Short mmCIF file of C-alpha atoms in Angstrom, two decimals:
data_model
loop_
_atom_site.label_atom_id
_atom_site.label_comp_id
_atom_site.label_asym_id
_atom_site.label_seq_id
_atom_site.Cartn_x
_atom_site.Cartn_y
_atom_site.Cartn_z
CA MET N 1 -32.86 -1.82 -25.62
CA ASN N 2 -29.68 -3.63 -24.70
CA MET N 3 -28.45 -5.65 -21.74
CA THR N 4 -26.98 -2.60 -20.07
CA SER N 5 -30.26 -0.72 -20.00
CA ASP N 6 -31.94 -3.72 -18.43
CA GLU N 7 -29.62 -3.93 -15.43
CA PRO N 8 -31.26 -3.04 -12.12
CA SER N 9 -30.35 0.47 -11.07
CA SER N 10 -28.72 -0.97 -7.93
CA ASP N 11 -26.07 -2.51 -10.16
CA PHE N 12 -24.75 0.95 -11.06
CA MET N 13 -22.30 3.06 -9.07
CA PHE N 14 -24.67 6.03 -9.19
CA ASP N 15 -27.99 7.12 -10.69
CA LYS N 16 -27.50 7.61 -14.41
CA LYS N 17 -30.22 10.26 -14.46
CA ILE N 18 -27.74 12.83 -13.19
CA LEU N 19 -25.84 12.54 -16.48
CA GLN N 20 -28.87 13.51 -18.49
CA GLY N 21 -29.27 17.10 -19.55
CA LEU N 22 -25.61 18.00 -19.09
CA ASP N 23 -24.89 20.38 -21.96
CA LEU N 24 -21.49 20.04 -23.62
CA SER N 25 -22.12 22.48 -26.47
CA LYS N 26 -20.10 25.15 -24.64
CA TYR N 27 -17.06 22.93 -25.18
CA GLY N 28 -17.77 22.61 -28.90
CA ILE N 29 -19.30 19.16 -28.47
CA SER N 30 -22.58 18.89 -30.35
CA PHE N 31 -24.48 16.11 -32.05
CA LYS N 32 -25.77 16.17 -35.60
CA GLU N 33 -28.49 13.59 -35.29
CA SER N 34 -31.33 14.50 -32.99
CA GLU N 35 -31.29 11.16 -31.19
CA ARG N 36 -27.63 11.50 -30.18
CA SER N 37 -26.49 12.97 -26.86
CA PRO N 38 -23.40 13.00 -24.62
CA THR N 39 -24.48 9.67 -23.09
CA GLU N 40 -25.16 8.06 -26.49
CA PRO N 41 -22.79 9.88 -28.83
CA GLU N 42 -22.78 7.21 -31.55
CA SER N 43 -24.93 4.24 -32.41
CA GLY N 44 -23.86 1.41 -30.10
CA ILE N 45 -21.77 3.65 -27.86
CA LEU N 46 -23.06 4.37 -24.35
CA ILE N 47 -21.53 6.56 -21.66
CA ARG N 48 -22.95 5.56 -18.29
CA PRO N 49 -22.12 4.87 -14.63
CA LEU N 50 -19.84 1.92 -13.89
CA SER N 51 -21.85 -1.26 -13.32
CA LYS N 52 -20.91 -4.19 -11.11
CA HIS N 53 -21.03 -6.31 -14.28
CA ASP N 54 -18.29 -4.29 -15.95
CA PHE N 55 -15.51 -6.51 -14.63
CA ASP N 56 -16.65 -9.07 -17.21
CA LYS N 57 -16.76 -6.36 -19.87
CA GLY N 58 -13.09 -5.49 -19.46
CA TYR N 59 -13.16 -2.42 -17.22
CA ILE N 60 -9.86 -3.34 -15.59
CA ASP N 61 -8.28 -4.00 -19.00
CA VAL N 62 -9.07 -0.43 -20.05
CA LEU N 63 -7.54 0.97 -16.85
CA ALA N 64 -4.42 -1.09 -17.63
CA GLN N 65 -3.88 1.17 -20.65
CA LEU N 66 -3.49 4.06 -18.19
CA THR N 67 -1.36 2.67 -15.37
CA SER N 68 -0.44 -0.42 -13.38
CA VAL N 69 -3.55 -2.26 -12.25
CA GLY N 70 -1.73 -5.12 -10.54
CA GLU N 71 -3.92 -8.11 -9.79
CA VAL N 72 -7.65 -7.41 -9.48
CA LYS N 73 -9.84 -10.51 -9.14
CA LYS N 74 -13.58 -10.35 -9.71
CA CYS N 75 -14.23 -10.62 -5.95
CA ASP N 76 -11.83 -7.70 -5.36
CA PHE N 77 -13.65 -5.68 -7.98
CA ILE N 78 -17.08 -6.36 -6.48
CA ALA N 79 -15.90 -5.56 -2.94
CA ARG N 80 -14.32 -2.27 -3.99
CA PHE N 81 -17.35 -1.41 -6.16
CA GLU N 82 -19.71 -1.88 -3.21
CA SER N 83 -17.44 0.11 -0.89
CA MET N 84 -17.20 3.03 -3.31
CA LYS N 85 -20.93 2.98 -3.96
CA LYS N 86 -21.65 3.05 -0.23
CA ALA N 87 -19.29 6.00 0.23
CA GLY N 88 -21.42 7.89 -2.28
CA CYS N 89 -18.69 10.25 -3.44
CA TYR N 90 -17.37 8.30 -6.44
CA TYR N 91 -18.77 8.95 -9.90
CA LEU N 92 -17.10 6.41 -12.17
CA LEU N 93 -18.10 6.72 -15.82
CA VAL N 94 -17.52 4.17 -18.51
CA VAL N 95 -17.81 4.12 -22.27
CA GLU N 96 -19.37 0.90 -23.54
CA ASP N 97 -19.36 -0.41 -27.07
CA THR N 98 -22.58 -2.38 -26.75
CA GLU N 99 -22.05 -4.22 -30.04
CA ALA N 100 -18.52 -5.44 -29.31
CA ASP N 101 -17.74 -9.03 -28.32
CA ASN N 102 -20.68 -10.38 -30.31
CA GLY N 103 -23.12 -8.05 -28.64
CA ARG N 104 -22.02 -8.82 -25.08
CA GLY N 105 -20.59 -5.34 -24.82
CA LYS N 106 -17.10 -4.09 -23.98
CA ILE N 107 -15.79 -1.21 -21.87
CA VAL N 108 -13.67 1.04 -24.10
CA GLY N 109 -13.23 4.13 -21.97
CA ALA N 110 -13.49 5.46 -18.44
CA GLY N 111 -13.24 8.53 -16.26
CA THR N 112 -13.81 9.26 -12.59
CA LEU N 113 -15.14 12.22 -10.66
CA GLU N 114 -14.55 12.12 -6.91
CA ILE N 115 -16.23 14.55 -4.56
CA GLU N 116 -14.49 15.69 -1.39
CA GLU N 117 -16.19 17.37 1.55
CA LYS N 118 -14.58 20.45 3.07
CA PHE N 119 -15.10 22.98 5.84
CA ILE N 120 -13.34 25.75 3.91
CA HIS N 121 -15.17 27.89 1.33
CA SER N 122 -18.45 27.67 3.28
CA CYS N 123 -18.36 23.90 3.81
CA ALA N 124 -17.69 23.39 0.12
CA LEU N 125 -17.44 20.31 -2.06
CA ARG N 126 -14.39 19.86 -4.27
CA GLY N 127 -14.21 17.73 -7.40
CA ARG N 128 -11.24 15.61 -8.49
CA VAL N 129 -10.84 14.14 -11.96
CA GLU N 130 -9.09 10.78 -11.99
CA GLU N 131 -8.42 7.81 -14.28
CA VAL N 132 -9.49 9.20 -17.65
CA ILE N 133 -8.68 6.74 -20.42
CA VAL N 134 -9.98 5.73 -23.85
CA ASP N 135 -9.06 2.38 -25.42
CA SER N 136 -6.36 2.97 -28.04
CA LYS N 137 -8.60 1.43 -30.74
CA TYR N 138 -11.34 3.98 -30.01
CA ARG N 139 -9.31 7.20 -29.99
CA GLY N 140 -10.05 10.01 -32.42
CA ARG N 141 -13.81 9.71 -31.86
CA ARG N 142 -13.96 12.52 -29.24
CA LEU N 143 -14.91 10.03 -26.52
CA GLY N 144 -12.26 11.47 -24.17
CA LYS N 145 -13.68 14.95 -24.72
CA ILE N 146 -17.20 13.77 -23.94
CA ILE N 147 -16.00 12.05 -20.73
CA LEU N 148 -14.21 15.22 -19.61
CA GLY N 149 -17.15 17.41 -20.52
CA LEU N 150 -19.55 15.18 -18.58
CA ILE N 151 -17.27 15.01 -15.53
CA THR N 152 -16.74 18.76 -15.51
CA GLU N 153 -20.41 19.65 -15.91
CA LEU N 154 -21.38 17.00 -13.37
CA SER N 155 -18.99 18.47 -10.80
CA LYS N 156 -20.50 21.89 -11.45
CA SER N 157 -24.05 20.61 -11.10
CA LEU N 158 -23.09 18.86 -7.84
CA LYS N 159 -22.04 22.34 -6.57
CA CYS N 160 -18.29 21.86 -6.34
CA TYR N 161 -16.52 25.15 -5.68
CA LYS N 162 -13.65 23.88 -7.83
CA THR N 163 -12.56 20.77 -9.66
CA THR N 164 -8.92 19.78 -10.09
CA LEU N 165 -6.74 17.19 -11.74
CA GLU N 166 -3.13 16.34 -12.39
CA CYS N 167 -2.01 15.78 -15.97
CA LYS N 168 1.03 15.30 -18.15
CA VAL N 169 2.41 18.46 -19.76
CA ASP N 170 1.36 17.17 -23.20
CA ASN N 171 -2.28 17.09 -22.09
CA ILE N 172 -2.57 20.64 -20.76
CA ALA N 173 -4.16 21.95 -23.97
CA PHE N 174 -6.79 19.21 -23.82
CA TYR N 175 -7.83 20.19 -20.30
CA ASN N 176 -7.77 23.89 -21.18
CA ILE N 177 -10.75 23.19 -23.47
CA PHE N 178 -12.81 22.43 -20.37
CA GLY N 179 -11.71 25.51 -18.45
CA TYR N 180 -8.93 23.91 -16.40
CA GLU N 181 -5.96 26.21 -15.96
CA GLU N 182 -2.47 25.52 -14.67
CA ASP N 183 -2.19 26.45 -11.03
CA PRO N 184 1.11 27.77 -9.64
CA GLU N 185 0.95 25.12 -6.89
CA LYS N 186 3.24 22.14 -7.32
CA PHE N 187 2.02 18.56 -7.34
CA MET N 188 4.06 16.49 -4.89
CA GLN N 189 3.90 12.80 -4.18
CA ARG N 190 5.35 10.20 -1.91
CA ARG N 191 5.06 6.68 -3.20
CA PHE N 192 5.02 3.74 -0.80
CA ARG N 193 4.66 0.94 -3.37
CA ASP N 194 3.71 0.34 -7.01
CA MET F 1 -6.89 14.98 32.60
CA ASN F 2 -8.53 17.75 30.64
CA MET F 3 -11.90 18.30 28.97
CA THR F 4 -10.65 16.96 25.68
CA SER F 5 -9.64 13.61 27.11
CA ASP F 6 -13.05 13.27 28.74
CA GLU F 7 -15.06 13.68 25.53
CA PRO F 8 -16.86 10.52 24.44
CA SER F 9 -14.99 8.81 21.61
CA SER F 10 -18.05 9.30 19.38
CA ASP F 11 -17.38 13.04 19.47
CA PHE F 12 -14.16 12.56 17.47
CA MET F 13 -13.81 12.28 13.70
CA PHE F 14 -11.83 9.05 14.07
CA ASP F 15 -10.31 6.80 16.72
CA LYS F 16 -7.35 8.57 18.24
CA LYS F 17 -5.66 5.23 18.96
CA ILE F 18 -4.48 5.06 15.35
CA LEU F 19 -2.23 8.07 15.99
CA GLN F 20 -0.42 6.31 18.80
CA GLY F 21 2.84 4.60 18.02
CA LEU F 22 3.50 6.51 14.81
CA ASP F 23 7.25 7.06 14.82
CA LEU F 24 8.47 10.42 13.54
CA SER F 25 12.14 9.98 14.45
CA LYS F 26 12.95 9.16 10.82
CA TYR F 27 12.02 12.76 10.04
CA GLY F 28 14.31 14.11 12.73
CA ILE F 29 11.42 14.67 15.14
CA SER F 30 12.23 13.32 18.57
CA PHE F 31 11.24 14.20 22.11
CA LYS F 32 13.63 14.88 24.96
CA GLU F 33 11.32 14.16 27.86
CA SER F 34 10.13 10.60 28.13
CA GLU F 35 6.49 11.60 28.65
CA ARG F 36 6.36 13.56 25.37
CA SER F 37 5.22 12.10 22.05
CA PRO F 38 3.97 13.28 18.64
CA THR F 39 0.44 13.57 20.05
CA GLU F 40 1.59 15.48 23.14
CA PRO F 41 4.71 17.28 21.99
CA GLU F 42 4.71 19.95 24.71
CA SER F 43 2.99 20.38 28.04
CA GLY F 44 -0.55 21.60 27.29
CA ILE F 45 -0.31 20.88 23.57
CA LEU F 46 -2.36 17.98 22.20
CA ILE F 47 -2.53 16.68 18.62
CA ARG F 48 -5.70 14.67 18.19
CA PRO F 49 -8.65 13.96 15.87
CA LEU F 50 -11.07 16.82 15.21
CA SER F 51 -13.93 16.83 17.73
CA LYS F 52 -17.47 18.05 17.16
CA HIS F 53 -16.80 20.52 19.99
CA ASP F 54 -13.94 22.18 18.10
CA PHE F 55 -16.18 24.74 16.45
CA ASP F 56 -16.33 26.46 19.85
CA LYS F 57 -12.56 26.15 20.18
CA GLY F 58 -11.89 28.12 17.01
CA TYR F 59 -11.26 25.41 14.41
CA ILE F 60 -12.75 27.52 11.61
CA ASP F 61 -10.71 30.55 12.71
CA VAL F 62 -7.50 28.57 12.23
CA LEU F 63 -8.60 27.46 8.75
CA ALA F 64 -9.24 31.13 7.94
CA GLN F 65 -5.47 31.69 8.25
CA LEU F 66 -5.09 29.30 5.29
CA THR F 67 -7.84 30.28 2.87
CA SER F 68 -11.36 31.66 2.51
CA VAL F 69 -13.75 29.92 4.88
CA GLY F 70 -16.81 31.98 3.97
CA GLU F 71 -19.65 31.67 6.44
CA VAL F 72 -19.70 28.49 8.54
CA LYS F 73 -22.34 28.41 11.27
CA LYS F 74 -22.18 25.90 14.11
CA CYS F 75 -25.03 23.89 12.57
CA ASP F 76 -23.15 23.77 9.24
CA PHE F 77 -20.04 22.60 11.06
CA ILE F 78 -21.88 19.83 12.91
CA ALA F 79 -23.65 18.63 9.75
CA ARG F 80 -20.43 18.49 7.76
CA PHE F 81 -18.58 16.86 10.67
CA GLU F 82 -21.19 14.08 10.87
CA SER F 83 -21.18 13.58 7.11
CA MET F 84 -17.38 13.31 6.98
CA LYS F 85 -17.30 10.97 9.95
CA LYS F 86 -19.91 8.71 8.34
CA ALA F 87 -17.90 8.62 5.09
CA GLY F 88 -14.99 7.23 7.10
CA CYS F 89 -12.27 8.45 4.77
CA TYR F 90 -11.45 11.79 6.44
CA TYR F 91 -8.71 12.01 9.04
CA LEU F 92 -8.80 15.60 10.32
CA LEU F 93 -6.14 16.38 12.89
CA VAL F 94 -6.05 19.40 15.15
CA VAL F 95 -3.50 20.91 17.49
CA GLU F 96 -5.07 22.08 20.75
CA ASP F 97 -3.54 24.40 23.30
CA THR F 98 -5.46 23.00 26.27
CA GLU F 99 -4.44 25.86 28.55
CA ALA F 100 -5.51 28.71 26.25
CA ASP F 101 -8.69 30.73 26.80
CA ASN F 102 -8.56 30.24 30.56
CA GLY F 103 -8.29 26.49 30.28
CA ARG F 104 -11.18 26.07 27.86
CA GLY F 105 -8.74 25.12 25.13
CA LYS F 106 -8.12 26.56 21.68
CA ILE F 107 -7.40 25.01 18.28
CA VAL F 108 -4.06 26.34 17.04
CA GLY F 109 -3.29 24.05 14.13
CA ALA F 110 -4.81 21.54 11.73
CA GLY F 111 -4.11 19.11 8.94
CA THR F 112 -6.19 16.63 6.94
CA LEU F 113 -5.53 13.22 5.45
CA GLU F 114 -8.13 12.00 2.99
CA ILE F 115 -8.19 8.43 1.75
CA GLU F 116 -9.42 7.61 -1.76
CA GLU F 117 -10.42 4.18 -2.97
CA LYS F 118 -9.11 3.00 -6.33
CA PHE F 119 -9.31 0.02 -8.66
CA ILE F 120 -5.83 0.69 -10.07
CA HIS F 121 -2.66 -0.58 -8.34
CA SER F 122 -4.46 -3.71 -7.04
CA CYS F 123 -7.52 -1.86 -5.69
CA ALA F 124 -5.26 0.57 -3.85
CA LEU F 125 -5.94 3.35 -1.43
CA ARG F 126 -4.45 6.79 -2.11
CA GLY F 127 -3.77 9.48 0.48
CA ARG F 128 -4.26 13.22 -0.01
CA VAL F 129 -2.87 15.87 2.32
CA GLU F 130 -5.10 18.91 2.65
CA GLU F 131 -5.56 22.02 4.82
CA VAL F 132 -2.32 22.04 6.80
CA ILE F 133 -2.08 25.20 8.92
CA VAL F 134 -0.54 26.37 12.19
CA ASP F 135 -1.77 29.53 13.94
CA SER F 136 0.71 32.33 13.28
CA LYS F 137 1.29 32.76 17.02
CA TYR F 138 2.35 29.11 17.37
CA ARG F 139 4.81 28.86 14.49
CA GLY F 140 8.44 27.93 15.09
CA ARG F 141 7.49 25.16 17.51
CA ARG F 142 7.68 22.36 14.87
CA LEU F 143 3.92 21.77 15.15
CA GLY F 144 3.57 21.81 11.34
CA LYS F 145 6.29 19.21 11.05
CA ILE F 146 4.60 16.97 13.59
CA ILE F 147 1.27 17.28 11.76
CA LEU F 148 2.90 16.36 8.45
CA GLY F 149 4.83 13.52 10.00
CA LEU F 150 1.68 12.10 11.60
CA ILE F 151 -0.35 12.43 8.39
CA THR F 152 2.36 10.81 6.31
CA GLU F 153 2.94 7.90 8.68
CA LEU F 154 -0.80 7.45 9.14
CA SER F 155 -1.31 7.22 5.37
CA LYS F 156 1.44 4.62 5.22
CA SER F 157 -0.03 2.62 8.09
CA LEU F 158 -3.46 2.74 6.39
CA LYS F 159 -1.75 1.06 3.37
CA CYS F 160 -1.92 3.89 0.86
CA TYR F 161 0.12 3.09 -2.24
CA LYS F 162 0.97 6.78 -2.45
CA THR F 163 0.12 10.06 -0.78
CA THR F 164 0.04 13.37 -2.61
CA LEU F 165 -0.47 17.06 -2.04
CA GLU F 166 -0.29 20.40 -3.78
CA CYS F 167 1.89 23.12 -2.32
CA LYS F 168 3.33 26.54 -2.98
CA VAL F 169 6.82 26.57 -4.49
CA ASP F 170 8.20 28.07 -1.26
CA ASN F 171 7.05 25.02 0.70
CA ILE F 172 8.64 22.32 -1.46
CA ALA F 173 11.65 21.94 0.85
CA PHE F 174 9.35 21.45 3.82
CA TYR F 175 7.51 18.59 2.14
CA ASN F 176 10.77 17.06 0.91
CA ILE F 177 11.60 16.34 4.56
CA PHE F 178 8.72 13.87 4.61
CA GLY F 179 9.68 12.15 1.39
CA TYR F 180 7.37 14.04 -0.96
CA GLU F 181 8.96 14.73 -4.33
CA GLU F 182 7.89 17.01 -7.13
CA ASP F 183 6.05 15.06 -9.78
CA PRO F 184 6.33 16.07 -13.45
CA GLU F 185 2.52 16.12 -13.66
CA LYS F 186 0.88 19.54 -13.67
CA PHE F 187 -1.76 20.59 -11.18
CA MET F 188 -4.77 22.03 -13.02
CA GLN F 189 -7.89 23.54 -11.62
CA ARG F 190 -11.19 24.95 -12.73
CA ARG F 191 -12.85 27.21 -10.18
CA PHE F 192 -16.62 27.64 -10.19
CA ARG F 193 -16.87 30.03 -7.22
CA ASP F 194 -14.86 31.34 -4.27
#
């Protein structure tokens, strides 16, 4: 047992049980040792829902490897965490190295699934993949693949009619592994600020 | 006064007051008569939040001009409407011809703004434009432009750091009017069902 497992379930963004039993073998992700699984792929590495204690474990620092995070104080983090949890449509995953920082644990990866409600396609749900990042020191250990596999299978199990994302051209092949295909539609944006 | 104006405010997806005062003149959309505005661009034409009574006014039929709507019963519509309203992040606009169907009113256009909560960019909000459609019989009356202008200005007034959308190549010029630019990122999707 580690500190993370002992946190009350209310400290997590969503119920971690829904990550259990998601099968990633169809994406070529399997585990040699019988005690390993997508949510515990290596000894000391956990993939789990974001916790309200993850500000202190460097969650924002990992996001900063992806894009501009600006200034996010702990109170800002807690307020946004509670708001997202209440909304119920945000599935933020993190990768924790539970042995890092002298056993205090450190967030070394992240990925988000958002669920949108629709009227079209028989009142469907749609998934969106956002903010997928693995700490540069932890790359090459297939953690990004496991995050994507979990997000994709989770969106399917939550009954999304489709799941989408935007990615750099260099990453298309990576997303192809998980069944994402380029769509002829163009991604357009209007930016109001950084 | 018409039936729509008399509906209790709780019957609407969001408070229609937030649509008032949004200035579309920067997009070349202005109104000759002093009593006209983006939310009442022509006599008998209202642009307003989706109401729970709009199932009977053909809201789903308009969406069917955009994509597959499958089967949506009135009870499905009401349940999804209430769920989206509770979530608080869905801004569904409709265009109503209040004089159609012998004065009962008919939905002849629609557009959605969704707001996503983020940690990145200083705990930013992000806008998404979805399901923009004008009934084929009502095209050429700049109703689509007004919807897009309202959605874009609303997203800005709600403090989104950016607002995005996916569109067909043929529609890029239309979205350029509202400041949306093609992003080098690729739009990818995985479809699980129709």
